[in-house]
Short mmCIF file of C-alpha atoms in Angstrom, two decimals:
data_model
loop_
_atom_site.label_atom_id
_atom_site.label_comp_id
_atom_site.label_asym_id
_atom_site.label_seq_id
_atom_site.Cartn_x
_atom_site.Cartn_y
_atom_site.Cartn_z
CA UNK A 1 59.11 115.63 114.41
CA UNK A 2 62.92 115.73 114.05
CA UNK A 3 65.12 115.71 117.05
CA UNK A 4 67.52 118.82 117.26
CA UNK A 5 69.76 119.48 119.69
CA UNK A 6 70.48 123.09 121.14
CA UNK A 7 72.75 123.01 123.37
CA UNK A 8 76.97 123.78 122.75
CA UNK A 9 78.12 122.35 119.80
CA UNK A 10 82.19 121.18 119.33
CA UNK A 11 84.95 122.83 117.95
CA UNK A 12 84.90 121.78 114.19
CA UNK A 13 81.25 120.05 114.30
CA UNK A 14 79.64 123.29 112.64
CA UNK A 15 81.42 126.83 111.62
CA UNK A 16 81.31 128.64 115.04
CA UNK A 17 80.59 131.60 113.70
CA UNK A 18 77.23 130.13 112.44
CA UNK A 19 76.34 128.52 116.00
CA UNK A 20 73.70 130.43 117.62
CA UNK A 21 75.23 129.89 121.25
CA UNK A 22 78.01 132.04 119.49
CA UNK A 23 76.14 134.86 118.64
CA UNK A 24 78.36 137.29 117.41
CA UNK A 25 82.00 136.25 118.57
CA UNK A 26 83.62 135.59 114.99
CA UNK A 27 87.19 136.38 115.82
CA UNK A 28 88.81 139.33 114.08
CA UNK A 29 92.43 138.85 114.88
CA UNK A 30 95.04 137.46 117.27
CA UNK A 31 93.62 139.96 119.65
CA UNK A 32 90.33 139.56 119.68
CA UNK A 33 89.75 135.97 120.80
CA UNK A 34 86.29 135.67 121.98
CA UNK A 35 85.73 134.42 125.71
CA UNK A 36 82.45 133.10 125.11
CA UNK A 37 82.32 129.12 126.26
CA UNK A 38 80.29 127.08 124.49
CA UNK A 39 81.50 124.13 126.07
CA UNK A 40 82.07 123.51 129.97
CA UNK A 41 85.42 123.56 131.20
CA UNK A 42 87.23 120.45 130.29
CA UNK A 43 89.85 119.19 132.61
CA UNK A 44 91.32 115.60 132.24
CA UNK A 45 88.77 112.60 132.92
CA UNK A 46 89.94 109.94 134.56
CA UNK A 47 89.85 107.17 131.53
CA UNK A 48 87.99 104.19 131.59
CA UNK A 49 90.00 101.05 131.32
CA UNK A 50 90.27 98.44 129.03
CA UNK A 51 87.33 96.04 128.50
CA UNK A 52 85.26 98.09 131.45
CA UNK A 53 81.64 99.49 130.34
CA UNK A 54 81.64 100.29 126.76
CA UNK A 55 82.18 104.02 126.27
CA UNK A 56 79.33 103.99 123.62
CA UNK A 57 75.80 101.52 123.23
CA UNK A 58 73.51 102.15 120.84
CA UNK A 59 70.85 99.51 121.38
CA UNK A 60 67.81 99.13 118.28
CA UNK A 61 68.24 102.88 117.62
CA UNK A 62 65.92 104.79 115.19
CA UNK A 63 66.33 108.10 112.89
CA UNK A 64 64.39 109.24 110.32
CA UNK A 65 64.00 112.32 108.40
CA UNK A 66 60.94 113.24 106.96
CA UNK A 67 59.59 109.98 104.78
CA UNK A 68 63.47 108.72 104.93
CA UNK A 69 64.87 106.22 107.20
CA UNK A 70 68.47 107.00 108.40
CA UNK A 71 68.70 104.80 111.54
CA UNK A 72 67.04 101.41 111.48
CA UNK A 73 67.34 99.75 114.67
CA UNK A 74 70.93 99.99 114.97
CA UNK A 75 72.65 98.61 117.97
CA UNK A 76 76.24 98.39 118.70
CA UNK A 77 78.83 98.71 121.60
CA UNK A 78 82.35 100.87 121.42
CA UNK A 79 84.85 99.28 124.01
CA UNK A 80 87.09 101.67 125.62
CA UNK A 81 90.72 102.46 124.13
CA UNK A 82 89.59 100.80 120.95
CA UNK A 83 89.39 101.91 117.63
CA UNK A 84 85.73 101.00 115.94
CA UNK A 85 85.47 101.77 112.12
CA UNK A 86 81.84 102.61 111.14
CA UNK A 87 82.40 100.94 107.02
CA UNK A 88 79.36 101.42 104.60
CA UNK A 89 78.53 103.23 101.41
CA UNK A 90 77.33 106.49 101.21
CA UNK A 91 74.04 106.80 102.89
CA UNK A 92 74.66 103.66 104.78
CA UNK A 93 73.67 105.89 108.19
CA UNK A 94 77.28 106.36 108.78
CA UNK A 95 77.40 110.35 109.99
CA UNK A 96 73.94 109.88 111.19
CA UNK A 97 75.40 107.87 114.16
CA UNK A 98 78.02 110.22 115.21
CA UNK A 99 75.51 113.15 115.24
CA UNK A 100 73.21 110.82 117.64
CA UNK A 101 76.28 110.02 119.80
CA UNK A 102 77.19 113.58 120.32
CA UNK A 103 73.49 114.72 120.79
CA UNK A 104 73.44 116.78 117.61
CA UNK A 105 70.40 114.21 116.90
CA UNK A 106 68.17 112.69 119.21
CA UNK A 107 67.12 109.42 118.33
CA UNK A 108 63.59 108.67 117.37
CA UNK A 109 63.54 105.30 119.28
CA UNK A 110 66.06 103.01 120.95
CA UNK A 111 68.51 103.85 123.74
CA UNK A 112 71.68 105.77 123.07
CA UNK A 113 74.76 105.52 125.85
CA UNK A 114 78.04 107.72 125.83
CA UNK A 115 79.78 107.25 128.77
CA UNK A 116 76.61 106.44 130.72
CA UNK A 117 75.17 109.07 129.95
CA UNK A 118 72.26 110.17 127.72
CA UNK A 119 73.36 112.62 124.92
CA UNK A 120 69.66 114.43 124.32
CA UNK A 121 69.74 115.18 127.68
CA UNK A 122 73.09 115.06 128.89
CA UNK A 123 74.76 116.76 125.58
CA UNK A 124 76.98 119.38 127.13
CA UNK A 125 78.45 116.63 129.64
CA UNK A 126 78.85 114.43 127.16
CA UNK A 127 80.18 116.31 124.74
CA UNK A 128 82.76 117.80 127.27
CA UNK A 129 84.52 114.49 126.68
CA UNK A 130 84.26 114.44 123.04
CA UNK A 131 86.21 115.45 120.11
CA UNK A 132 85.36 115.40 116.49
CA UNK A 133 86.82 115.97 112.96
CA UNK A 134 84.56 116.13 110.39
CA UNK A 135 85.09 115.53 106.52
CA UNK A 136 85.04 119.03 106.05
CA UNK A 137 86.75 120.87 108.82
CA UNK A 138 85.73 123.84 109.87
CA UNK A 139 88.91 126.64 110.22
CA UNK A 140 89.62 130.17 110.07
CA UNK A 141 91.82 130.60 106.85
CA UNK A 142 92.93 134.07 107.39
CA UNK A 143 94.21 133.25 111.36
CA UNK A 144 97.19 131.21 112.02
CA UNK A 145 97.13 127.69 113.21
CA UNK A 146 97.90 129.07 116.47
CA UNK A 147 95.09 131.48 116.46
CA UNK A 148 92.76 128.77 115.21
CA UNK A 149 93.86 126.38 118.59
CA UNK A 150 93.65 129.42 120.47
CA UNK A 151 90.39 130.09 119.99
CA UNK A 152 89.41 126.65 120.37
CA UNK A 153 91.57 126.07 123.44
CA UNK A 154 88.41 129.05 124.72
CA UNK A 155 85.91 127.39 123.54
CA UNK A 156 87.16 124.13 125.18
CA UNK A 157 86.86 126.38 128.46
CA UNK A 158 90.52 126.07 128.96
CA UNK A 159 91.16 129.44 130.67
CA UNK A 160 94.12 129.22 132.07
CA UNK A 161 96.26 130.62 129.90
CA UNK A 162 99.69 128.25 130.73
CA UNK A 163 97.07 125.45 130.47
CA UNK A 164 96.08 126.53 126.91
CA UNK A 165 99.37 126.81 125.87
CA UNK A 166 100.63 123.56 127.16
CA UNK A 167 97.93 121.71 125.50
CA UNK A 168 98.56 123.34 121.94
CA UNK A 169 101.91 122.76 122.27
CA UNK A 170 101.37 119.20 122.59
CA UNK A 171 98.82 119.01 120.32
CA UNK A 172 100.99 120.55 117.96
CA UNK A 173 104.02 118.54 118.29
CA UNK A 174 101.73 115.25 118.37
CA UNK A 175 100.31 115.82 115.12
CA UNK A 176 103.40 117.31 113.14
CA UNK A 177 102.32 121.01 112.61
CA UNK A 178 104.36 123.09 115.95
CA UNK A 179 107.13 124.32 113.19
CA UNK A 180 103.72 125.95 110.83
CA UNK A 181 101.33 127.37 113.98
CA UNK A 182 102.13 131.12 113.00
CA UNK A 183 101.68 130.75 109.28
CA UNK A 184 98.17 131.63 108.06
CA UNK A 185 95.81 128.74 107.68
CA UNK A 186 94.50 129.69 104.22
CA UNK A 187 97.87 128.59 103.34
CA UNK A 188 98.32 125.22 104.50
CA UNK A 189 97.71 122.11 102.50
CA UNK A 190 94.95 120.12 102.52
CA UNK A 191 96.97 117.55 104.50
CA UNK A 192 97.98 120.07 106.90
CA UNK A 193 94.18 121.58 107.86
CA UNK A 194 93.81 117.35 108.43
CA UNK A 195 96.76 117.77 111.27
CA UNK A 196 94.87 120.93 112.48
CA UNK A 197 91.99 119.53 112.71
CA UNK A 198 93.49 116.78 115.00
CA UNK A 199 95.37 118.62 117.20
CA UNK A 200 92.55 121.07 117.75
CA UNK A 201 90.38 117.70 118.48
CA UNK A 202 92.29 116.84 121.65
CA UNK A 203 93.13 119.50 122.93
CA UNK A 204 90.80 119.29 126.10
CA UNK A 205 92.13 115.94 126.36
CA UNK A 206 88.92 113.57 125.06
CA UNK A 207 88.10 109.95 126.28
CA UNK A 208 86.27 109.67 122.90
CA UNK A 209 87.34 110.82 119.34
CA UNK A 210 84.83 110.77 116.01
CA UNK A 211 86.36 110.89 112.47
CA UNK A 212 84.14 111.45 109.87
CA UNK A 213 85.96 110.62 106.67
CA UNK A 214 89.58 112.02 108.53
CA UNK A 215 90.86 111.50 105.09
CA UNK A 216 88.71 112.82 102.42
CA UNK A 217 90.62 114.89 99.92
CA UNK A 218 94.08 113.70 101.03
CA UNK A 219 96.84 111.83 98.88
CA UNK A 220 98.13 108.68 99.65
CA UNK A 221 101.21 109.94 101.92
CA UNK A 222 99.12 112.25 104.01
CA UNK A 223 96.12 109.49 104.13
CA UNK A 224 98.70 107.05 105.70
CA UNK A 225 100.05 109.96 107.67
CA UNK A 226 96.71 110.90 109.20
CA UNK A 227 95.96 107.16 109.81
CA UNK A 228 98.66 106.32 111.60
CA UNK A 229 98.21 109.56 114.09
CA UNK A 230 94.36 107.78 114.90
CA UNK A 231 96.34 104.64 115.41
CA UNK A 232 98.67 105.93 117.94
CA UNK A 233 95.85 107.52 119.77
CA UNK A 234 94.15 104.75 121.83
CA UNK A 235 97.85 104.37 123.36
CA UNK A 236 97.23 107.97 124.62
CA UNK A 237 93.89 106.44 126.26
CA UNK A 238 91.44 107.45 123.70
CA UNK A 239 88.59 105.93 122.22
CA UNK A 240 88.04 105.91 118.08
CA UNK A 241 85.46 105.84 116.31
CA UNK A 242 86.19 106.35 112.59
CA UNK A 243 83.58 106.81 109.54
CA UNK A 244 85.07 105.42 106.04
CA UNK A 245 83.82 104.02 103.00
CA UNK A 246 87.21 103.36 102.39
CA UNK A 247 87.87 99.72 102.89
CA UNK A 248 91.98 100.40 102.90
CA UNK A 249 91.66 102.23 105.69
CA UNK A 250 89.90 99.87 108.35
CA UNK A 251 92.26 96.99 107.39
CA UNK A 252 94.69 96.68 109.98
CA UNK A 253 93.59 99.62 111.87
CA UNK A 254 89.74 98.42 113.41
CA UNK A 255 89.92 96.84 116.68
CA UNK A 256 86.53 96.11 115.65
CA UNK A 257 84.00 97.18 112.43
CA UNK A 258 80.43 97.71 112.47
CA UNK A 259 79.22 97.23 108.96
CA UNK A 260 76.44 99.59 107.83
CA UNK A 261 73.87 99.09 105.34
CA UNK A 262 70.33 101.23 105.11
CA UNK A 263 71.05 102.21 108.96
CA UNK A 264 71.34 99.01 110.11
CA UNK A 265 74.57 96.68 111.12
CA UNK A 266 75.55 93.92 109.05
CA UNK A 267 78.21 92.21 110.77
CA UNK A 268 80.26 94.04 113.72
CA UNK A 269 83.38 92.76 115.48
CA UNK A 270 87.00 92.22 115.45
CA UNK A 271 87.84 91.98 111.58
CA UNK A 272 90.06 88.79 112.12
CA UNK A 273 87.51 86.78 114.04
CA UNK A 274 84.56 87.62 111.67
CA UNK A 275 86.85 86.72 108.99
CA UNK A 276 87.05 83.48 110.88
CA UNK A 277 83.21 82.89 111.67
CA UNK A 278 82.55 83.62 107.72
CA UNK A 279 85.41 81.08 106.46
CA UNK A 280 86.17 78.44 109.35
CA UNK A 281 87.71 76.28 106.89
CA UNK A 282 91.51 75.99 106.59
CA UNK A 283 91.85 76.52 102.81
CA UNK A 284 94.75 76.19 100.36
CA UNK A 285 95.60 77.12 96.92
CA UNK A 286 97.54 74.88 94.85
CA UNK A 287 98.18 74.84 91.54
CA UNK A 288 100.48 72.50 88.93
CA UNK A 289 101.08 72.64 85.19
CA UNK A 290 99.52 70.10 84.89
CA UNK A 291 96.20 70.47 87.22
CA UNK A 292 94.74 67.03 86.93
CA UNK A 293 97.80 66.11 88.90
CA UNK A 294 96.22 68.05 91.97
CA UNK A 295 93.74 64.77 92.22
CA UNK A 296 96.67 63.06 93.71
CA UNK A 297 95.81 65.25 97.45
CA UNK A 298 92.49 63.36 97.63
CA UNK A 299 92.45 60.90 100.39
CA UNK A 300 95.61 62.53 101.85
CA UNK A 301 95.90 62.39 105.71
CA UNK A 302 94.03 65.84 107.13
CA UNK A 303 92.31 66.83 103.78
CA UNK A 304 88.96 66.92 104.09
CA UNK A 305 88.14 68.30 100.45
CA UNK A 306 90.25 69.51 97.13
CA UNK A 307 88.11 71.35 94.85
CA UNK A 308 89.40 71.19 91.26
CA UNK A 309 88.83 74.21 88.76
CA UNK A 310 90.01 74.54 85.52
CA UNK A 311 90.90 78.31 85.41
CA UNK A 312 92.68 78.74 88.76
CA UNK A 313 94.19 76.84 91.75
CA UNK A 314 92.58 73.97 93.45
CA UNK A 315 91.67 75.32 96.51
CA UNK A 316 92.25 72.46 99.19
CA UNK A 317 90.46 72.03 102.54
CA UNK A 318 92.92 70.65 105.39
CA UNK A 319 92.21 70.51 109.37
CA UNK A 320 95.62 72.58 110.28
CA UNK A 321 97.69 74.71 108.26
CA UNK A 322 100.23 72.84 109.26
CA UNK A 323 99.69 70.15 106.63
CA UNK A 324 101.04 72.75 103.95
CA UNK A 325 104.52 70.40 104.13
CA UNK A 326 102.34 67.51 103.59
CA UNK A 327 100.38 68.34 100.49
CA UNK A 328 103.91 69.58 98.88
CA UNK A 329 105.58 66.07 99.55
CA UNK A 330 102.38 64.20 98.39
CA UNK A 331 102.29 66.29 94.82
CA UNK A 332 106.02 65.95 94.32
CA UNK A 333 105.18 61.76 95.05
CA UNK A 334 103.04 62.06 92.11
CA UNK A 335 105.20 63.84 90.33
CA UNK A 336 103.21 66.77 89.99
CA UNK A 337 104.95 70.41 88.96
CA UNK A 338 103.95 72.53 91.62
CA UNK A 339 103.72 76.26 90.44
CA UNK A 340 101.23 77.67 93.50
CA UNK A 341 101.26 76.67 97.33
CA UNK A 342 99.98 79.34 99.80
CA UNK A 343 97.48 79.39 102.55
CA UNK A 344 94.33 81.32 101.10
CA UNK A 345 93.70 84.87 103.48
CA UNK A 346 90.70 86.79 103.01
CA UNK A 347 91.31 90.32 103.89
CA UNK A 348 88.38 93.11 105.47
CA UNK A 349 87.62 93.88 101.89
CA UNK A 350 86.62 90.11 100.78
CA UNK A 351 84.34 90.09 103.54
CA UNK A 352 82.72 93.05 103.09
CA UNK A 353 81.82 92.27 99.30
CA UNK A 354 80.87 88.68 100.81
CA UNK A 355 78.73 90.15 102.92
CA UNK A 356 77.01 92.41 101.43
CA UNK A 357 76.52 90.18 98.73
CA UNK A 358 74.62 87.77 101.53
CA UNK A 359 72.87 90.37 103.43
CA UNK A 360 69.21 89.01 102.25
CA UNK A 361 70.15 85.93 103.54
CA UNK A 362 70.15 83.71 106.62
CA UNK A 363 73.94 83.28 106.62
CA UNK A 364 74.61 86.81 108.03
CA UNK A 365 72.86 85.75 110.99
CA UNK A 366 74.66 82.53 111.50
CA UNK A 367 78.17 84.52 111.14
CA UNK A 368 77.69 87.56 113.31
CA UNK A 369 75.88 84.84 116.24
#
């Protein structure tokens, strides 16, 4: 039997005028803001700091709906003031995980932690500390942006009215939208609903922060805009976690990535030392006019191994990058015309392909050990 959760819902998660806690409190106008809370009040939390108890542990959790198998005994930790980037294909269990950390879903075995606490039990606590943008925002086109924060600024349980405004102000100016907050919604760009979103994310000031697919729909400008808001955000003392099939967007921005395949996790850490654990070898690529001349680096002092192809660069194995110098002066000894010398980097989306293209075998286990 599936899991549902009752209880309040976020700002954004679902369109609150189709929430059942809402009942009937659509808003109608600037004046008619609804003072229904669907959330507790939500004053500051103290954060959590730095390397403390993860903010989020999933351990050997379990979802399925109906004869299909969303969750398969994922596990996973989310370190505090860190940005985690949930990367997989679609239908890789990606959203599936957010809804069980917010206690949309319960889980249908394994133990999930937010903040120590239990989101199928604990959901409006938990929740109280959450924010969330989804692919698909949820906003009321014919209100302003201001009306739109207002009403969520209620539904946060922010009552006090200088409180509310402070926080939207902020919020505003953070994101780039305080010069557009009286012009109607159903007018902005794409981009601009993205900023909205945002803003109206934090404004009850969240220790944690999903993005489901923050990007989807934008171009390039406004995707690099919107990322580099979610960067700047665990130096405000959040904590990201960030759903993309988008391997551009997790490279250089992922504290850590948890690599999803049918539900379950791949690989999962820092991107540079998984990187690392797949290719411990200090690699080279060199390459000559004349590529039987690369022959002359075997036996060289610190290389272990040069491996000769005939349609690229010899890709040369050396104990410290260091010996780049080294190889150069042996080559031009031999009198060798050196066209390529560079240390070989393997970026977030080289290992992804890698692994996914080893996932059936034993190597994945060695790597993520």
């Amino acid at each position: 039997m599936p899991h549902t959760n009752t209880g309040s819902t976020l700002p954004g998660e679902a369109m609150p005028a189709a929430d059942p806690a809402l009942l009937n409190c659509r808003p109608r106008g600037a004046d008619a803001m609804p003072v229904v809370m669907t959330v507790p009040s939500a004053l500051a939390p103290d954060r959590a700091p730095a390397g403390s108890t993860p903010v989020v542990s999933l351990d050997r959790v379990e979802r399925t709906f109906g004869d299909q198998t969303a969750l398969a005994g994922l596990s996973f930790t989310v370190p505090a003031r860190s940005i985690t980037v949930l990367l997989g294909p679609n239908g890789a269990g990606k959203t599936t995980c957010t809804r069980v950390v917010t206690g949309a879903l319960g889980p249908d075995g394994g133990t999930v932690r937010v903040f120590g606490l239990d989101p199928a039990t604990d959901g409006p606590e938990v929740r109280r500390r959450i924010g969330i943008v989804s692919a698909k925002p949820a906003l009321y086109d014919r209100l302003s942006g201001l009306d739109n924060l207002r009403y969520a600024a209620e539904l946060y349980g922010l009552g006090r009215r200088d409180v509310a405004a402070r926080r939207i102000r902020e919020a505003a100016e953070r994101f780039g939208i305080a010069g557009a907050l009286d012009q109607q919604v159903g007018g902005y760009s794409t981009g601009m609903k993205t900023r909205l979103a945002l803003a109206r994310s934090v404004l009850h000031e969240p220790e944690l922060v999903l993005y489901d697919e923050p990007t989807s729909g934008l171009d390039p400008e406004s995707s690099y805009a919107v990322l580099e808001l979610i960067r700047e955000m665990t130096g405000q003392g959040n904590t990201v976690i960030m759903c993309t099939h988008l391997l551009l967007e997790a490279e250089g921005l992922a504290d850590q990535v948890v690599m999803l395949q049918d539900g379950q996790s791949l690989v999962q850490g820092p991107p540079d030392e998984l990187v690392r654990r797949y290719w411990p070898e200090h690699t080279v690529l060199v390459d000559a006019e004349d590529r039987t001349s690369l022959a002359a680096l075997v036996g060289e002092p610190g290389v272990h191994d040069v491996r000769l192809r005939d349609d690229g660069p010899a890709t040369v194995v050396v104990d410290d990058l260091a010996r780049i110098p080294d190889l150069v002066h042996a080559l031009a000894r031999a009198g060798a015309r050196v066209t390529r010398v560079e240390a070989e980097r393997h970026s977030l989306e080289d290992l992804y392909f890698a692994v996914r293209r080893d996932s059936g075998e034993n190597r994945i286990g060695e790597v993520v050990q």
